[in-house]
Amino acid sequence: MSAKIIDGKAFAETVRGKVAVHVARLKADHGITPGLAVVLVGEDPASQVYVRNKGKQTLECGMNSFEHKLDASTGEAELLALIERLNNDPAVHGILVQLPLPKHLNEDLVINAIAPDKDVDGFHISNVGRLGTGQKSMVPCTPLGCLMLLRDHLGSLSGLNAVVVGRSNIVGKPMANLLLKDSCTVTIAHSRTREIEAVCRAADIVVAAVGRPEMIRGDWIRPGATVIDVGINRVAAPDKGEGKTRIVGDVHFESASAVAGAITPVPGGVGPMTIACLLANTVTACCRANGLAEPEGLTA
Ligand code: GUN
């Protein structure tokens, strides 16, 4: 069997299109333009690329983008003062502080200083608790993107066995909560899980978010299962020339795609969904802040 390839790039484009339509409606009917503030501390090259892409896509959807680039030596008090200003700014509906922060800054303290209703990353402890108890919350972007792809491919997820490989606060744990909310039977597997291959083989859905290149192989996958690969790992590619690299997922694509029913590629699978869901969360936050109806199909 050869798996259907789940095209995250195309789906992300559809999500951005829906966001743009809703933004245009907010402007025309209510005179409101959603605004996203992104805070970057320091010069980490990967973070600079992410922040640039976020800003570009925010503008392309018709929203306002506010970028705050701070020196790597910025102190906690200064960063917290900026967040407080953004919390109180009515033109800002979403706030994202790019992670990782420089070591001298306490990430938990900074994230929990963001107003929960503007926390478009869904990392604030209040949103984590709300998601865990099934209350309305802001949902972390990458797991939300995975959920959208799964619902689009499978329809109802009710009663399916889902295995999430990886227990991070950013992906693994919120992903498990979202799958549970959609009535899956959920297992979280991790580095200490016994017989992890057999655990994965029992799954109708495997979400791989461990950060270990090509760890999950075809013989871990049940025939026909749906495989969502969150991994983005840069590895050496000597076949492309000396010193060359390539990006691979946490799933060994060649062997897994021979067994799975459907699979996300890397790149072009989950990756593009993250920013699309950030834009969706910003519109959702804007609608909630103004007591307006939320866009259909863009939240969990
Ligand atoms: N750094 C890498 N991914 C993310 C993300 O989704 N949100 C934030 N705030 N920082 C990140």
PDB file of C-alpha atoms and ligand atoms in Angstrom:
ATOM      1  CA  MET A   1       0.000   0.000   0.000  1.00  0.00           C
ATOM      2  CA  SER A   2       1.173   3.498  -0.673  1.00  0.00           C
ATOM      3  CA  ALA A   3      -0.103   6.186   1.675  1.00  0.00           C
ATOM      4  CA  LYS A   4      -2.079   9.253   0.688  1.00  0.00           C
ATOM      5  CA  ILE A   5       0.160  12.304   1.195  1.00  0.00           C
ATOM      6  CA  ILE A   6      -1.525  14.893   3.407  1.00  0.00           C
ATOM      7  CA  ASP A   7      -0.633  18.247   1.836  1.00  0.00           C
ATOM      8  CA  GLY A   8      -0.179  20.623   4.783  1.00  0.00           C
ATOM      9  CA  LYS A   9       1.090  23.396   2.546  1.00  0.00           C
ATOM     10  CA  ALA A  10      -2.136  23.460   0.528  1.00  0.00           C
ATOM     11  CA  PHE A  11      -4.303  23.104   3.647  1.00  0.00           C
ATOM     12  CA  ALA A  12      -2.454  25.983   5.347  1.00  0.00           C
ATOM     13  CA  GLU A  13      -3.203  28.120   2.300  1.00  0.00           C
ATOM     14  CA  THR A  14      -6.905  27.302   2.674  1.00  0.00           C
ATOM     15  CA  VAL A  15      -6.779  28.254   6.375  1.00  0.00           C
ATOM     16  CA  ARG A  16      -5.039  31.556   5.547  1.00  0.00           C
ATOM     17  CA  GLY A  17      -7.705  32.221   2.903  1.00  0.00           C
ATOM     18  CA  LYS A  18     -10.479  31.713   5.496  1.00  0.00           C
ATOM     19  CA  VAL A  19      -8.616  34.008   7.900  1.00  0.00           C
ATOM     20  CA  ALA A  20      -8.335  36.698   5.205  1.00  0.00           C
ATOM     21  CA  VAL A  21     -12.080  36.485   4.435  1.00  0.00           C
ATOM     22  CA  HIS A  22     -12.925  36.884   8.124  1.00  0.00           C
ATOM     23  CA  VAL A  23     -10.486  39.780   8.528  1.00  0.00           C
ATOM     24  CA  ALA A  24     -12.064  41.572   5.554  1.00  0.00           C
ATOM     25  CA  ARG A  25     -15.511  41.067   7.117  1.00  0.00           C
ATOM     26  CA  LEU A  26     -14.350  42.427  10.498  1.00  0.00           C
ATOM     27  CA  LYS A  27     -13.019  45.522   8.751  1.00  0.00           C
ATOM     28  CA  ALA A  28     -16.060  46.095   6.527  1.00  0.00           C
ATOM     29  CA  ASP A  29     -18.787  45.345   9.077  1.00  0.00           C
ATOM     30  CA  HIS A  30     -17.197  46.535  12.323  1.00  0.00           C
ATOM     31  CA  GLY A  31     -14.223  48.753  11.430  1.00  0.00           C
ATOM     32  CA  ILE A  32     -11.913  46.387  13.351  1.00  0.00           C
ATOM     33  CA  THR A  33      -8.498  45.214  12.128  1.00  0.00           C
ATOM     34  CA  PRO A  34      -7.047  42.281  14.103  1.00  0.00           C
ATOM     35  CA  GLY A  35      -3.493  42.934  15.291  1.00  0.00           C
ATOM     36  CA  LEU A  36      -0.702  40.511  16.227  1.00  0.00           C
ATOM     37  CA  ALA A  37       2.319  41.632  18.266  1.00  0.00           C
ATOM     38  CA  VAL A  38       5.439  39.476  18.074  1.00  0.00           C
ATOM     39  CA  VAL A  39       8.267  39.994  20.545  1.00  0.00           C
ATOM     40  CA  LEU A  40      11.765  38.764  19.692  1.00  0.00           C
ATOM     41  CA  VAL A  41      14.577  39.027  22.225  1.00  0.00           C
ATOM     42  CA  GLY A  42      18.082  38.545  20.836  1.00  0.00           C
ATOM     43  CA  GLU A  43      19.438  37.525  17.437  1.00  0.00           C
ATOM     44  CA  ASP A  44      18.867  33.760  17.198  1.00  0.00           C
ATOM     45  CA  PRO A  45      18.928  33.198  13.390  1.00  0.00           C
ATOM     46  CA  ALA A  46      16.154  30.562  13.309  1.00  0.00           C
ATOM     47  CA  SER A  47      13.918  32.790  15.454  1.00  0.00           C
ATOM     48  CA  GLN A  48      14.575  35.753  13.170  1.00  0.00           C
ATOM     49  CA  VAL A  49      13.390  33.691  10.166  1.00  0.00           C
ATOM     50  CA  TYR A  50      10.222  32.562  12.028  1.00  0.00           C
ATOM     51  CA  VAL A  51       9.412  36.094  13.129  1.00  0.00           C
ATOM     52  CA  ARG A  52       9.919  37.482   9.627  1.00  0.00           C
ATOM     53  CA  ASN A  53       7.580  34.838   8.154  1.00  0.00           C
ATOM     54  CA  LYS A  54       4.967  35.469  10.831  1.00  0.00           C
ATOM     55  CA  GLY A  55       5.030  39.224  10.146  1.00  0.00           C
ATOM     56  CA  LYS A  56       4.788  38.730   6.382  1.00  0.00           C
ATOM     57  CA  GLN A  57       1.854  36.292   6.556  1.00  0.00           C
ATOM     58  CA  THR A  58       0.039  38.453   9.123  1.00  0.00           C
ATOM     59  CA  LEU A  59       0.109  41.408   6.707  1.00  0.00           C
ATOM     60  CA  GLU A  60      -0.865  39.197   3.736  1.00  0.00           C
ATOM     61  CA  CYS A  61      -4.060  38.223   5.608  1.00  0.00           C
ATOM     62  CA  GLY A  62      -4.938  41.900   6.060  1.00  0.00           C
ATOM     63  CA  MET A  63      -4.087  42.073   9.763  1.00  0.00           C
ATOM     64  CA  ASN A  64      -1.813  44.533  11.552  1.00  0.00           C
ATOM     65  CA  SER A  65       1.621  43.226  12.524  1.00  0.00           C
ATOM     66  CA  PHE A  66       3.572  44.811  15.372  1.00  0.00           C
ATOM     67  CA  GLU A  67       7.161  43.605  15.729  1.00  0.00           C
ATOM     68  CA  HIS A  68       9.200  44.343  18.840  1.00  0.00           C
ATOM     69  CA  LYS A  69      12.854  43.390  18.533  1.00  0.00           C
ATOM     70  CA  LEU A  70      14.774  43.695  21.772  1.00  0.00           C
ATOM     71  CA  ASP A  71      18.463  43.390  22.497  1.00  0.00           C
ATOM     72  CA  ALA A  72      19.685  40.020  23.835  1.00  0.00           C
ATOM     73  CA  SER A  73      20.715  41.757  27.076  1.00  0.00           C
ATOM     74  CA  THR A  74      17.170  43.079  27.751  1.00  0.00           C
ATOM     75  CA  GLY A  75      16.255  42.676  31.417  1.00  0.00           C
ATOM     76  CA  GLU A  76      13.155  40.955  32.761  1.00  0.00           C
ATOM     77  CA  ALA A  77      11.579  44.185  34.042  1.00  0.00           C
ATOM     78  CA  GLU A  78      11.843  45.835  30.621  1.00  0.00           C
ATOM     79  CA  LEU A  79      10.331  42.809  28.846  1.00  0.00           C
ATOM     80  CA  LEU A  80       7.504  42.569  31.396  1.00  0.00           C
ATOM     81  CA  ALA A  81       6.792  46.295  30.977  1.00  0.00           C
ATOM     82  CA  LEU A  82       6.465  45.816  27.192  1.00  0.00           C
ATOM     83  CA  ILE A  83       4.083  42.869  27.682  1.00  0.00           C
ATOM     84  CA  GLU A  84       1.990  44.967  30.071  1.00  0.00           C
ATOM     85  CA  ARG A  85       1.784  47.719  27.443  1.00  0.00           C
ATOM     86  CA  LEU A  86       0.686  45.213  24.788  1.00  0.00           C
ATOM     87  CA  ASN A  87      -1.855  43.668  27.216  1.00  0.00           C
ATOM     88  CA  ASN A  88      -3.463  47.107  27.550  1.00  0.00           C
ATOM     89  CA  ASP A  89      -3.267  48.092  23.873  1.00  0.00           C
ATOM     90  CA  PRO A  90      -6.719  47.703  22.239  1.00  0.00           C
ATOM     91  CA  ALA A  91      -5.138  47.463  18.746  1.00  0.00           C
ATOM     92  CA  VAL A  92      -3.296  44.288  19.822  1.00  0.00           C
ATOM     93  CA  HIS A  93      -5.452  41.139  19.903  1.00  0.00           C
ATOM     94  CA  GLY A  94      -2.661  38.553  19.961  1.00  0.00           C
ATOM     95  CA  ILE A  95       0.746  38.550  21.639  1.00  0.00           C
ATOM     96  CA  LEU A  96       3.501  36.052  20.891  1.00  0.00           C
ATOM     97  CA  VAL A  97       6.877  36.042  22.636  1.00  0.00           C
ATOM     98  CA  GLN A  98       9.252  34.064  20.436  1.00  0.00           C
ATOM     99  CA  LEU A  99      10.942  31.162  22.273  1.00  0.00           C
ATOM    100  CA  PRO A 100      13.549  30.267  23.280  1.00  0.00           C
ATOM    101  CA  LEU A 101      14.351  33.371  25.334  1.00  0.00           C
ATOM    102  CA  PRO A 102      17.931  34.189  26.343  1.00  0.00           C
ATOM    103  CA  LYS A 103      18.955  32.151  29.395  1.00  0.00           C
ATOM    104  CA  HIS A 104      18.773  35.026  31.905  1.00  0.00           C
ATOM    105  CA  LEU A 105      15.014  35.419  31.326  1.00  0.00           C
ATOM    106  CA  ASN A 106      12.452  33.211  33.074  1.00  0.00           C
ATOM    107  CA  GLU A 107      10.230  31.840  30.268  1.00  0.00           C
ATOM    108  CA  ASP A 108       7.377  30.743  32.564  1.00  0.00           C
ATOM    109  CA  LEU A 109       7.241  34.145  34.226  1.00  0.00           C
ATOM    110  CA  VAL A 110       7.246  35.967  30.877  1.00  0.00           C
ATOM    111  CA  ILE A 111       4.622  33.733  29.219  1.00  0.00           C
ATOM    112  CA  ASN A 112       2.330  33.960  32.253  1.00  0.00           C
ATOM    113  CA  ALA A 113       2.541  37.771  32.131  1.00  0.00           C
ATOM    114  CA  ILE A 114       0.659  37.756  28.789  1.00  0.00           C
ATOM    115  CA  ALA A 115      -3.085  38.393  29.133  1.00  0.00           C
ATOM    116  CA  PRO A 116      -4.592  34.870  28.648  1.00  0.00           C
ATOM    117  CA  ASP A 117      -7.135  36.157  26.103  1.00  0.00           C
ATOM    118  CA  LYS A 118      -4.263  37.530  23.953  1.00  0.00           C
ATOM    119  CA  ASP A 119      -2.053  34.442  24.395  1.00  0.00           C
ATOM    120  CA  VAL A 120      -2.291  33.209  20.789  1.00  0.00           C
ATOM    121  CA  ASP A 121       0.372  30.550  21.494  1.00  0.00           C
ATOM    122  CA  GLY A 122      -1.879  28.978  24.141  1.00  0.00           C
ATOM    123  CA  PHE A 123       1.100  28.596  26.487  1.00  0.00           C
ATOM    124  CA  HIS A 124      -0.267  30.619  29.444  1.00  0.00           C
ATOM    125  CA  ILE A 125      -0.964  28.387  32.443  1.00  0.00           C
ATOM    126  CA  SER A 126      -4.604  29.513  32.376  1.00  0.00           C
ATOM    127  CA  ASN A 127      -5.034  28.343  28.756  1.00  0.00           C
ATOM    128  CA  VAL A 128      -3.238  25.064  29.538  1.00  0.00           C
ATOM    129  CA  GLY A 129      -5.687  24.474  32.415  1.00  0.00           C
ATOM    130  CA  ARG A 130      -8.670  25.473  30.321  1.00  0.00           C
ATOM    131  CA  LEU A 131      -7.724  23.071  27.518  1.00  0.00           C
ATOM    132  CA  GLY A 132      -7.122  20.296  30.062  1.00  0.00           C
ATOM    133  CA  THR A 133     -10.577  20.790  31.571  1.00  0.00           C
ATOM    134  CA  GLY A 134     -12.406  21.187  28.252  1.00  0.00           C
ATOM    135  CA  GLN A 135     -13.093  24.919  28.668  1.00  0.00           C
ATOM    136  CA  LYS A 136     -12.833  27.465  25.886  1.00  0.00           C
ATOM    137  CA  SER A 137      -9.167  28.445  25.527  1.00  0.00           C
ATOM    138  CA  MET A 138      -6.485  29.572  23.133  1.00  0.00           C
ATOM    139  CA  VAL A 139      -5.055  26.359  21.639  1.00  0.00           C
ATOM    140  CA  PRO A 140      -1.315  25.904  20.857  1.00  0.00           C
ATOM    141  CA  CYS A 141      -0.788  26.374  17.113  1.00  0.00           C
ATOM    142  CA  THR A 142       1.083  23.207  16.095  1.00  0.00           C
ATOM    143  CA  PRO A 143      -1.315  20.740  17.798  1.00  0.00           C
ATOM    144  CA  LEU A 144      -4.263  22.743  16.447  1.00  0.00           C
ATOM    145  CA  GLY A 145      -2.788  22.398  12.953  1.00  0.00           C
ATOM    146  CA  CYS A 146      -2.390  18.622  13.425  1.00  0.00           C
ATOM    147  CA  LEU A 147      -6.003  18.360  14.614  1.00  0.00           C
ATOM    148  CA  MET A 148      -7.260  20.254  11.561  1.00  0.00           C
ATOM    149  CA  LEU A 149      -5.352  17.902   9.228  1.00  0.00           C
ATOM    150  CA  LEU A 150      -6.671  14.832  11.056  1.00  0.00           C
ATOM    151  CA  ARG A 151     -10.294  16.037  10.993  1.00  0.00           C
ATOM    152  CA  ASP A 152      -9.989  16.924   7.322  1.00  0.00           C
ATOM    153  CA  HIS A 153      -8.652  13.485   6.432  1.00  0.00           C
ATOM    154  CA  LEU A 154     -10.647  11.271   8.801  1.00  0.00           C
ATOM    155  CA  GLY A 155     -13.824  13.239   9.557  1.00  0.00           C
ATOM    156  CA  SER A 156     -14.864  12.118  13.045  1.00  0.00           C
ATOM    157  CA  LEU A 157     -12.009  10.937  15.290  1.00  0.00           C
ATOM    158  CA  SER A 158     -14.404   9.444  17.849  1.00  0.00           C
ATOM    159  CA  GLY A 159     -13.328   6.084  19.265  1.00  0.00           C
ATOM    160  CA  LEU A 160     -10.017   5.916  17.385  1.00  0.00           C
ATOM    161  CA  ASN A 161      -6.814   4.810  19.127  1.00  0.00           C
ATOM    162  CA  ALA A 162      -4.331   7.705  19.033  1.00  0.00           C
ATOM    163  CA  VAL A 163      -0.705   7.518  20.125  1.00  0.00           C
ATOM    164  CA  VAL A 164       1.199  10.762  20.644  1.00  0.00           C
ATOM    165  CA  VAL A 165       4.943  10.130  20.709  1.00  0.00           C
ATOM    166  CA  GLY A 166       6.530  12.916  22.774  1.00  0.00           C
ATOM    167  CA  ARG A 167       5.392  14.673  25.962  1.00  0.00           C
ATOM    168  CA  SER A 168       6.415  18.312  25.461  1.00  0.00           C
ATOM    169  CA  ASN A 169       4.294  21.148  26.829  1.00  0.00           C
ATOM    170  CA  ILE A 170       4.199  22.783  23.379  1.00  0.00           C
ATOM    171  CA  VAL A 171       3.073  19.785  21.290  1.00  0.00           C
ATOM    172  CA  GLY A 172       2.714  16.373  22.994  1.00  0.00           C
ATOM    173  CA  LYS A 173       0.560  17.259  25.993  1.00  0.00           C
ATOM    174  CA  PRO A 174      -1.835  19.712  24.270  1.00  0.00           C
ATOM    175  CA  MET A 175      -2.115  17.302  21.301  1.00  0.00           C
ATOM    176  CA  ALA A 176      -3.184  14.510  23.673  1.00  0.00           C
ATOM    177  CA  ASN A 177      -5.791  16.792  25.256  1.00  0.00           C
ATOM    178  CA  LEU A 178      -7.200  17.804  21.859  1.00  0.00           C
ATOM    179  CA  LEU A 179      -7.462  14.176  20.732  1.00  0.00           C
ATOM    180  CA  LEU A 180      -9.172  13.279  24.007  1.00  0.00           C
ATOM    181  CA  LYS A 181     -11.620  16.163  23.475  1.00  0.00           C
ATOM    182  CA  ASP A 182     -12.423  14.604  20.067  1.00  0.00           C
ATOM    183  CA  SER A 183     -13.139  11.295  21.865  1.00  0.00           C
ATOM    184  CA  CYS A 184     -10.024   9.358  20.873  1.00  0.00           C
ATOM    185  CA  THR A 185      -8.508   6.766  23.187  1.00  0.00           C
ATOM    186  CA  VAL A 186      -5.183   8.468  23.814  1.00  0.00           C
ATOM    187  CA  THR A 187      -1.760   7.152  24.782  1.00  0.00           C
ATOM    188  CA  ILE A 188       1.264   9.385  25.298  1.00  0.00           C
ATOM    189  CA  ALA A 189       4.459   7.469  24.517  1.00  0.00           C
ATOM    190  CA  HIS A 190       7.942   8.811  25.322  1.00  0.00           C
ATOM    191  CA  SER A 191      11.565   7.842  25.777  1.00  0.00           C
ATOM    192  CA  ARG A 192      10.791   5.547  28.730  1.00  0.00           C
ATOM    193  CA  THR A 193       7.784   3.787  27.170  1.00  0.00           C
ATOM    194  CA  ARG A 194       8.225   0.006  27.113  1.00  0.00           C
ATOM    195  CA  GLU A 195       7.682  -1.783  23.802  1.00  0.00           C
ATOM    196  CA  ILE A 196       7.030   1.537  22.095  1.00  0.00           C
ATOM    197  CA  GLU A 197       6.920  -0.138  18.666  1.00  0.00           C
ATOM    198  CA  ALA A 198       3.976  -2.311  19.732  1.00  0.00           C
ATOM    199  CA  VAL A 199       2.258   0.679  21.365  1.00  0.00           C
ATOM    200  CA  CYS A 200       2.475   2.580  18.064  1.00  0.00           C
ATOM    201  CA  ARG A 201       1.349  -0.474  16.063  1.00  0.00           C
ATOM    202  CA  ALA A 202      -1.946  -0.457  18.005  1.00  0.00           C
ATOM    203  CA  ALA A 203      -2.732   3.098  16.871  1.00  0.00           C
ATOM    204  CA  ASP A 204      -5.170   4.310  14.234  1.00  0.00           C
ATOM    205  CA  ILE A 205      -3.453   7.711  14.558  1.00  0.00           C
ATOM    206  CA  VAL A 206       0.230   8.300  15.305  1.00  0.00           C
ATOM    207  CA  VAL A 207       1.392  11.851  16.045  1.00  0.00           C
ATOM    208  CA  ALA A 208       5.198  11.957  16.144  1.00  0.00           C
ATOM    209  CA  ALA A 209       6.663  14.844  18.144  1.00  0.00           C
ATOM    210  CA  VAL A 210       9.864  13.583  19.745  1.00  0.00           C
ATOM    211  CA  GLY A 211      12.576  15.493  17.901  1.00  0.00           C
ATOM    212  CA  ARG A 212      14.495  12.332  16.960  1.00  0.00           C
ATOM    213  CA  PRO A 213      15.187  12.062  13.221  1.00  0.00           C
ATOM    214  CA  GLU A 214      13.363   9.176  11.526  1.00  0.00           C
ATOM    215  CA  MET A 215      12.837   7.276  14.792  1.00  0.00           C
ATOM    216  CA  ILE A 216       9.411   5.888  13.866  1.00  0.00           C
ATOM    217  CA  ARG A 217       9.733   3.304  11.105  1.00  0.00           C
ATOM    218  CA  GLY A 218       7.309   1.474   8.858  1.00  0.00           C
ATOM    219  CA  ASP A 219       7.178  -1.642  11.039  1.00  0.00           C
ATOM    220  CA  TRP A 220       5.898   0.531  13.938  1.00  0.00           C
ATOM    221  CA  ILE A 221       2.835   1.526  11.894  1.00  0.00           C
ATOM    222  CA  ARG A 222      -0.428  -0.371  11.643  1.00  0.00           C
ATOM    223  CA  PRO A 223      -1.502  -0.845   8.000  1.00  0.00           C
ATOM    224  CA  GLY A 224      -3.855   1.975   7.015  1.00  0.00           C
ATOM    225  CA  ALA A 225      -3.058   4.193  10.025  1.00  0.00           C
ATOM    226  CA  THR A 226      -2.847   7.988   9.745  1.00  0.00           C
ATOM    227  CA  VAL A 227       0.608   9.364  10.554  1.00  0.00           C
ATOM    228  CA  ILE A 228       1.209  13.015  11.476  1.00  0.00           C
ATOM    229  CA  ASP A 229       4.897  13.949  11.621  1.00  0.00           C
ATOM    230  CA  VAL A 230       5.644  17.093  13.658  1.00  0.00           C
ATOM    231  CA  GLY A 231       9.434  16.609  13.578  1.00  0.00           C
ATOM    232  CA  ILE A 232      11.746  19.062  11.835  1.00  0.00           C
ATOM    233  CA  ASN A 233      15.305  17.718  12.088  1.00  0.00           C
ATOM    234  CA  ARG A 234      18.327  18.856  10.091  1.00  0.00           C
ATOM    235  CA  VAL A 235      20.615  15.916   9.294  1.00  0.00           C
ATOM    236  CA  ALA A 236      23.750  15.400   7.231  1.00  0.00           C
ATOM    237  CA  ALA A 237      23.102  14.511   3.571  1.00  0.00           C
ATOM    238  CA  PRO A 238      26.433  13.273   2.191  1.00  0.00           C
ATOM    239  CA  ASP A 239      24.630  12.083  -0.984  1.00  0.00           C
ATOM    240  CA  LYS A 240      23.946  15.765  -1.795  1.00  0.00           C
ATOM    241  CA  GLY A 241      27.600  16.705  -1.382  1.00  0.00           C
ATOM    242  CA  GLU A 242      30.075  17.318   1.394  1.00  0.00           C
ATOM    243  CA  GLY A 243      28.711  19.399   4.268  1.00  0.00           C
ATOM    244  CA  LYS A 244      25.172  19.367   2.801  1.00  0.00           C
ATOM    245  CA  THR A 245      22.117  18.791   4.987  1.00  0.00           C
ATOM    246  CA  ARG A 246      18.456  17.933   4.572  1.00  0.00           C
ATOM    247  CA  ILE A 247      15.354  18.256   6.735  1.00  0.00           C
ATOM    248  CA  VAL A 248      13.701  15.036   7.909  1.00  0.00           C
ATOM    249  CA  GLY A 249      10.830  14.313  10.276  1.00  0.00           C
ATOM    250  CA  ASP A 250      10.555  12.044  13.317  1.00  0.00           C
ATOM    251  CA  VAL A 251       9.095   9.391  11.007  1.00  0.00           C
ATOM    252  CA  HIS A 252      11.098   7.370   8.485  1.00  0.00           C
ATOM    253  CA  PHE A 253       8.997   8.507   5.539  1.00  0.00           C
ATOM    254  CA  GLU A 254       9.943   5.869   2.972  1.00  0.00           C
ATOM    255  CA  SER A 255       9.129   2.838   5.115  1.00  0.00           C
ATOM    256  CA  ALA A 256       6.151   4.416   6.934  1.00  0.00           C
ATOM    257  CA  SER A 257       4.469   5.627   3.740  1.00  0.00           C
ATOM    258  CA  ALA A 258       4.519   2.066   2.401  1.00  0.00           C
ATOM    259  CA  VAL A 259       2.301   0.954   5.322  1.00  0.00           C
ATOM    260  CA  ALA A 260       0.253   3.961   6.452  1.00  0.00           C
ATOM    261  CA  GLY A 261      -3.105   4.969   4.979  1.00  0.00           C
ATOM    262  CA  ALA A 262      -2.100   8.619   5.022  1.00  0.00           C
ATOM    263  CA  ILE A 263       0.978  10.543   6.113  1.00  0.00           C
ATOM    264  CA  THR A 264       2.254  14.123   6.330  1.00  0.00           C
ATOM    265  CA  PRO A 265       5.545  14.787   4.525  1.00  0.00           C
ATOM    266  CA  VAL A 266       8.450  16.809   5.965  1.00  0.00           C
ATOM    267  CA  PRO A 267       8.743  19.507   4.793  1.00  0.00           C
ATOM    268  CA  GLY A 268       5.273  20.498   3.568  1.00  0.00           C
ATOM    269  CA  GLY A 269       3.141  18.743   6.175  1.00  0.00           C
ATOM    270  CA  VAL A 270       2.578  20.097   9.682  1.00  0.00           C
ATOM    271  CA  GLY A 271       5.177  22.915   9.398  1.00  0.00           C
ATOM    272  CA  PRO A 272       3.110  25.367   7.299  1.00  0.00           C
ATOM    273  CA  MET A 273       0.066  24.777   9.539  1.00  0.00           C
ATOM    274  CA  THR A 274       1.709  26.367  12.594  1.00  0.00           C
ATOM    275  CA  ILE A 275       1.740  29.963  11.319  1.00  0.00           C
ATOM    276  CA  ALA A 276      -1.668  29.485   9.639  1.00  0.00           C
ATOM    277  CA  CYS A 277      -3.089  28.495  13.042  1.00  0.00           C
ATOM    278  CA  LEU A 278      -1.364  31.450  14.704  1.00  0.00           C
ATOM    279  CA  LEU A 279      -3.227  33.738  12.291  1.00  0.00           C
ATOM    280  CA  ALA A 280      -6.457  31.816  12.964  1.00  0.00           C
ATOM    281  CA  ASN A 281      -5.931  32.215  16.735  1.00  0.00           C
ATOM    282  CA  THR A 282      -5.396  35.958  16.305  1.00  0.00           C
ATOM    283  CA  VAL A 283      -8.723  36.352  14.493  1.00  0.00           C
ATOM    284  CA  THR A 284     -10.416  34.184  17.125  1.00  0.00           C
ATOM    285  CA  ALA A 285      -8.910  36.333  19.915  1.00  0.00           C
ATOM    286  CA  CYS A 286     -10.053  39.506  18.133  1.00  0.00           C
ATOM    287  CA  CYS A 287     -13.625  38.210  17.755  1.00  0.00           C
ATOM    288  CA  ARG A 288     -13.777  37.153  21.416  1.00  0.00           C
ATOM    289  CA  ALA A 289     -12.393  40.526  22.571  1.00  0.00           C
ATOM    290  CA  ASN A 290     -15.161  42.297  20.644  1.00  0.00           C
ATOM    291  CA  GLY A 291     -17.995  39.914  21.543  1.00  0.00           C
ATOM    292  CA  LEU A 292     -18.385  38.829  17.903  1.00  0.00           C
ATOM    293  CA  ALA A 293     -19.027  35.386  16.378  1.00  0.00           C
ATOM    294  CA  GLU A 294     -15.858  33.344  15.899  1.00  0.00           C
ATOM    295  CA  PRO A 295     -14.878  32.082  12.442  1.00  0.00           C
ATOM    296  CA  GLU A 296     -16.143  28.564  11.662  1.00  0.00           C
ATOM    297  CA  GLY A 297     -13.619  25.732  11.507  1.00  0.00           C
ATOM    298  CA  LEU A 298     -10.619  27.724  12.726  1.00  0.00           C
ATOM    299  CA  THR A 299     -10.713  26.669  16.391  1.00  0.00           C
ATOM    300  CA  ALA A 300     -10.720  23.378  18.254  1.00  0.00           C
TER     301      ALA A 300
HETATM  302  N1  GUN B   1       9.665  28.932  18.879  1.00  0.00           N
HETATM  303  C1  GUN B   1       9.510  27.861  18.063  1.00  0.00           C
HETATM  304  N2  GUN B   1       8.198  27.572  17.876  1.00  0.00           N
HETATM  305  C2  GUN B   1       7.507  28.496  18.595  1.00  0.00           C
HETATM  306  C3  GUN B   1       6.119  28.733  18.786  1.00  0.00           C
HETATM  307  O1  GUN B   1       5.236  28.027  18.283  1.00  0.00           O
HETATM  308  N3  GUN B   1       5.813  29.787  19.587  1.00  0.00           N
HETATM  309  C4  GUN B   1       6.755  30.570  20.167  1.00  0.00           C
HETATM  310  N4  GUN B   1       6.343  31.587  20.959  1.00  0.00           N
HETATM  311  N5  GUN B   1       8.048  30.368  20.010  1.00  0.00           N
HETATM  312  C5  GUN B   1       8.421  29.335  19.219  1.00  0.00           C
END
